[in-house]
Amino acid sequence: MISLLSIVAIGFFLGMRHATDADHVIAVSTIVSRQQSPWRAALIGGVWGIGHTLTIFAVGMAIILFNLVIPARLGLTMELSVGVMLIALGVWNVASFLHARSQADAQI
């Protein structure tokens, strides 16, 4: 029989793998790279991580407690929204880069 410790360990390592997916790395790095202070960047990254964890925990508990099933269409819609968010973050980064570059060129 699988022990509770084994289940928690598997959940932890799957969560760590999930946290290093490209969408998470891009989202967090985009947000924290705008901070001047490393401490503020770490705080914002930590708060983002805690908020993400609590959301996953709440949704997971609701699924388990109420025996819910997420329809495939909803899952695909959520994946699409992540893709749109990544594109928006990319556009934001490119715009910031171009703005900073034009500011630097203007000072020369």
PDB file of C-alpha atoms in Angstrom:
ATOM      1  CA  MET A   1       0.000   0.000   0.000  1.00  0.00           C
ATOM      2  CA  ILE A   2       1.215   3.490  -0.835  1.00  0.00           C
ATOM      3  CA  SER A   3       2.026   5.538   2.228  1.00  0.00           C
ATOM      4  CA  LEU A   4       0.970   9.123   2.791  1.00  0.00           C
ATOM      5  CA  LEU A   5       4.638  10.135   2.729  1.00  0.00           C
ATOM      6  CA  SER A   6       5.031   8.627  -0.752  1.00  0.00           C
ATOM      7  CA  ILE A   7       1.980  10.513  -2.012  1.00  0.00           C
ATOM      8  CA  VAL A   8       3.249  13.792  -0.551  1.00  0.00           C
ATOM      9  CA  ALA A   9       6.726  13.212  -2.022  1.00  0.00           C
ATOM     10  CA  ILE A  10       5.307  12.492  -5.483  1.00  0.00           C
ATOM     11  CA  GLY A  11       3.104  15.581  -5.237  1.00  0.00           C
ATOM     12  CA  PHE A  12       6.078  17.690  -4.191  1.00  0.00           C
ATOM     13  CA  PHE A  13       8.301  16.554  -7.048  1.00  0.00           C
ATOM     14  CA  LEU A  14       5.529  16.869  -9.625  1.00  0.00           C
ATOM     15  CA  GLY A  15       4.911  20.377  -8.286  1.00  0.00           C
ATOM     16  CA  MET A  16       8.600  21.218  -8.655  1.00  0.00           C
ATOM     17  CA  ARG A  17       8.507  19.972 -12.243  1.00  0.00           C
ATOM     18  CA  HIS A  18       5.375  22.034 -12.874  1.00  0.00           C
ATOM     19  CA  ALA A  19       7.042  25.125 -11.406  1.00  0.00           C
ATOM     20  CA  THR A  20       9.888  24.878 -13.915  1.00  0.00           C
ATOM     21  CA  ASP A  21       7.607  24.671 -16.973  1.00  0.00           C
ATOM     22  CA  ALA A  22       8.322  27.381 -19.525  1.00  0.00           C
ATOM     23  CA  ASP A  23       5.107  29.300 -18.864  1.00  0.00           C
ATOM     24  CA  HIS A  24       5.902  29.676 -15.169  1.00  0.00           C
ATOM     25  CA  VAL A  25       9.539  30.597 -15.720  1.00  0.00           C
ATOM     26  CA  ILE A  26       8.595  33.230 -18.307  1.00  0.00           C
ATOM     27  CA  ALA A  27       5.774  34.687 -16.219  1.00  0.00           C
ATOM     28  CA  VAL A  28       7.775  34.956 -13.008  1.00  0.00           C
ATOM     29  CA  SER A  29      10.965  36.183 -14.668  1.00  0.00           C
ATOM     30  CA  THR A  30       9.021  38.864 -16.546  1.00  0.00           C
ATOM     31  CA  ILE A  31       7.417  40.095 -13.333  1.00  0.00           C
ATOM     32  CA  VAL A  32      10.476  40.019 -11.061  1.00  0.00           C
ATOM     33  CA  SER A  33      12.972  41.356 -13.615  1.00  0.00           C
ATOM     34  CA  ARG A  34      11.221  44.722 -13.464  1.00  0.00           C
ATOM     35  CA  GLN A  35      12.199  45.150  -9.808  1.00  0.00           C
ATOM     36  CA  GLN A  36      15.237  47.216  -8.863  1.00  0.00           C
ATOM     37  CA  SER A  37      15.788  45.462  -5.543  1.00  0.00           C
ATOM     38  CA  PRO A  38      16.686  41.756  -5.415  1.00  0.00           C
ATOM     39  CA  TRP A  39      14.806  41.511  -2.110  1.00  0.00           C
ATOM     40  CA  ARG A  40      11.655  42.965  -3.663  1.00  0.00           C
ATOM     41  CA  ALA A  41      12.005  40.622  -6.647  1.00  0.00           C
ATOM     42  CA  ALA A  42      12.356  37.646  -4.281  1.00  0.00           C
ATOM     43  CA  LEU A  43       9.343  38.792  -2.266  1.00  0.00           C
ATOM     44  CA  ILE A  44       7.183  39.187  -5.368  1.00  0.00           C
ATOM     45  CA  GLY A  45       8.319  35.806  -6.704  1.00  0.00           C
ATOM     46  CA  GLY A  46       7.580  34.184  -3.349  1.00  0.00           C
ATOM     47  CA  VAL A  47       4.141  35.763  -3.075  1.00  0.00           C
ATOM     48  CA  TRP A  48       3.369  34.660  -6.649  1.00  0.00           C
ATOM     49  CA  GLY A  49       4.437  31.120  -5.757  1.00  0.00           C
ATOM     50  CA  ILE A  50       2.357  31.043  -2.568  1.00  0.00           C
ATOM     51  CA  GLY A  51      -0.680  32.399  -4.406  1.00  0.00           C
ATOM     52  CA  HIS A  52      -0.252  29.824  -7.157  1.00  0.00           C
ATOM     53  CA  THR A  53       0.116  27.035  -4.603  1.00  0.00           C
ATOM     54  CA  LEU A  54      -2.983  28.095  -2.665  1.00  0.00           C
ATOM     55  CA  THR A  55      -5.019  28.280  -5.873  1.00  0.00           C
ATOM     56  CA  ILE A  56      -3.943  24.796  -6.946  1.00  0.00           C
ATOM     57  CA  PHE A  57      -4.644  23.494  -3.445  1.00  0.00           C
ATOM     58  CA  ALA A  58      -8.141  25.044  -3.354  1.00  0.00           C
ATOM     59  CA  VAL A  59      -9.083  23.791  -6.818  1.00  0.00           C
ATOM     60  CA  GLY A  60      -7.628  20.358  -6.085  1.00  0.00           C
ATOM     61  CA  MET A  61      -9.524  20.091  -2.812  1.00  0.00           C
ATOM     62  CA  ALA A  62     -12.774  21.140  -4.513  1.00  0.00           C
ATOM     63  CA  ILE A  63     -12.238  18.485  -7.186  1.00  0.00           C
ATOM     64  CA  ILE A  64     -11.607  15.803  -4.566  1.00  0.00           C
ATOM     65  CA  LEU A  65     -14.291  16.833  -2.055  1.00  0.00           C
ATOM     66  CA  PHE A  66     -17.059  17.411  -4.587  1.00  0.00           C
ATOM     67  CA  ASN A  67     -15.985  14.648  -6.983  1.00  0.00           C
ATOM     68  CA  LEU A  68     -15.753  17.169  -9.822  1.00  0.00           C
ATOM     69  CA  VAL A  69     -14.511  16.522 -13.342  1.00  0.00           C
ATOM     70  CA  ILE A  70     -12.999  19.321 -15.389  1.00  0.00           C
ATOM     71  CA  PRO A  71     -14.426  19.116 -18.907  1.00  0.00           C
ATOM     72  CA  ALA A  72     -11.862  18.776 -21.692  1.00  0.00           C
ATOM     73  CA  ARG A  73     -13.173  21.941 -23.343  1.00  0.00           C
ATOM     74  CA  LEU A  74     -12.497  23.961 -20.173  1.00  0.00           C
ATOM     75  CA  GLY A  75      -8.996  22.504 -19.930  1.00  0.00           C
ATOM     76  CA  LEU A  76      -8.286  23.483 -23.536  1.00  0.00           C
ATOM     77  CA  THR A  77      -9.681  26.962 -22.931  1.00  0.00           C
ATOM     78  CA  MET A  78      -7.394  27.361 -19.923  1.00  0.00           C
ATOM     79  CA  GLU A  79      -4.399  26.220 -22.008  1.00  0.00           C
ATOM     80  CA  LEU A  80      -5.331  28.743 -24.697  1.00  0.00           C
ATOM     81  CA  SER A  81      -5.508  31.510 -22.092  1.00  0.00           C
ATOM     82  CA  VAL A  82      -2.005  30.575 -20.902  1.00  0.00           C
ATOM     83  CA  GLY A  83      -0.775  30.825 -24.491  1.00  0.00           C
ATOM     84  CA  VAL A  84      -2.373  34.252 -24.903  1.00  0.00           C
ATOM     85  CA  MET A  85      -0.802  35.375 -21.614  1.00  0.00           C
ATOM     86  CA  LEU A  86       2.650  34.220 -22.775  1.00  0.00           C
ATOM     87  CA  ILE A  87       2.264  36.118 -26.042  1.00  0.00           C
ATOM     88  CA  ALA A  88       1.191  39.224 -24.102  1.00  0.00           C
ATOM     89  CA  LEU A  89       4.220  38.912 -21.798  1.00  0.00           C
ATOM     90  CA  GLY A  90       6.468  38.545 -24.842  1.00  0.00           C
ATOM     91  CA  VAL A  91       5.001  41.668 -26.442  1.00  0.00           C
ATOM     92  CA  TRP A  92       5.410  43.507 -23.129  1.00  0.00           C
ATOM     93  CA  ASN A  93       9.077  42.468 -22.922  1.00  0.00           C
ATOM     94  CA  VAL A  94       9.812  43.470 -26.521  1.00  0.00           C
ATOM     95  CA  ALA A  95       8.063  46.827 -26.030  1.00  0.00           C
ATOM     96  CA  SER A  96      10.047  47.455 -22.819  1.00  0.00           C
ATOM     97  CA  PHE A  97      13.289  46.569 -24.575  1.00  0.00           C
ATOM     98  CA  LEU A  98      12.548  48.857 -27.523  1.00  0.00           C
ATOM     99  CA  HIS A  99      11.519  51.692 -25.189  1.00  0.00           C
ATOM    100  CA  ALA A 100      14.697  51.336 -23.111  1.00  0.00           C
ATOM    101  CA  ARG A 101      16.772  51.187 -26.276  1.00  0.00           C
ATOM    102  CA  SER A 102      15.170  54.330 -27.702  1.00  0.00           C
ATOM    103  CA  GLN A 103      15.767  56.114 -24.377  1.00  0.00           C
ATOM    104  CA  ALA A 104      19.423  55.063 -24.446  1.00  0.00           C
ATOM    105  CA  ASP A 105      19.789  56.185 -28.079  1.00  0.00           C
ATOM    106  CA  ALA A 106      18.249  59.562 -27.217  1.00  0.00           C
ATOM    107  CA  GLN A 107      20.863  60.126 -24.499  1.00  0.00           C
ATOM    108  CA  ILE A 108      23.784  59.555 -26.853  1.00  0.00           C
TER     109      ILE A 108
END
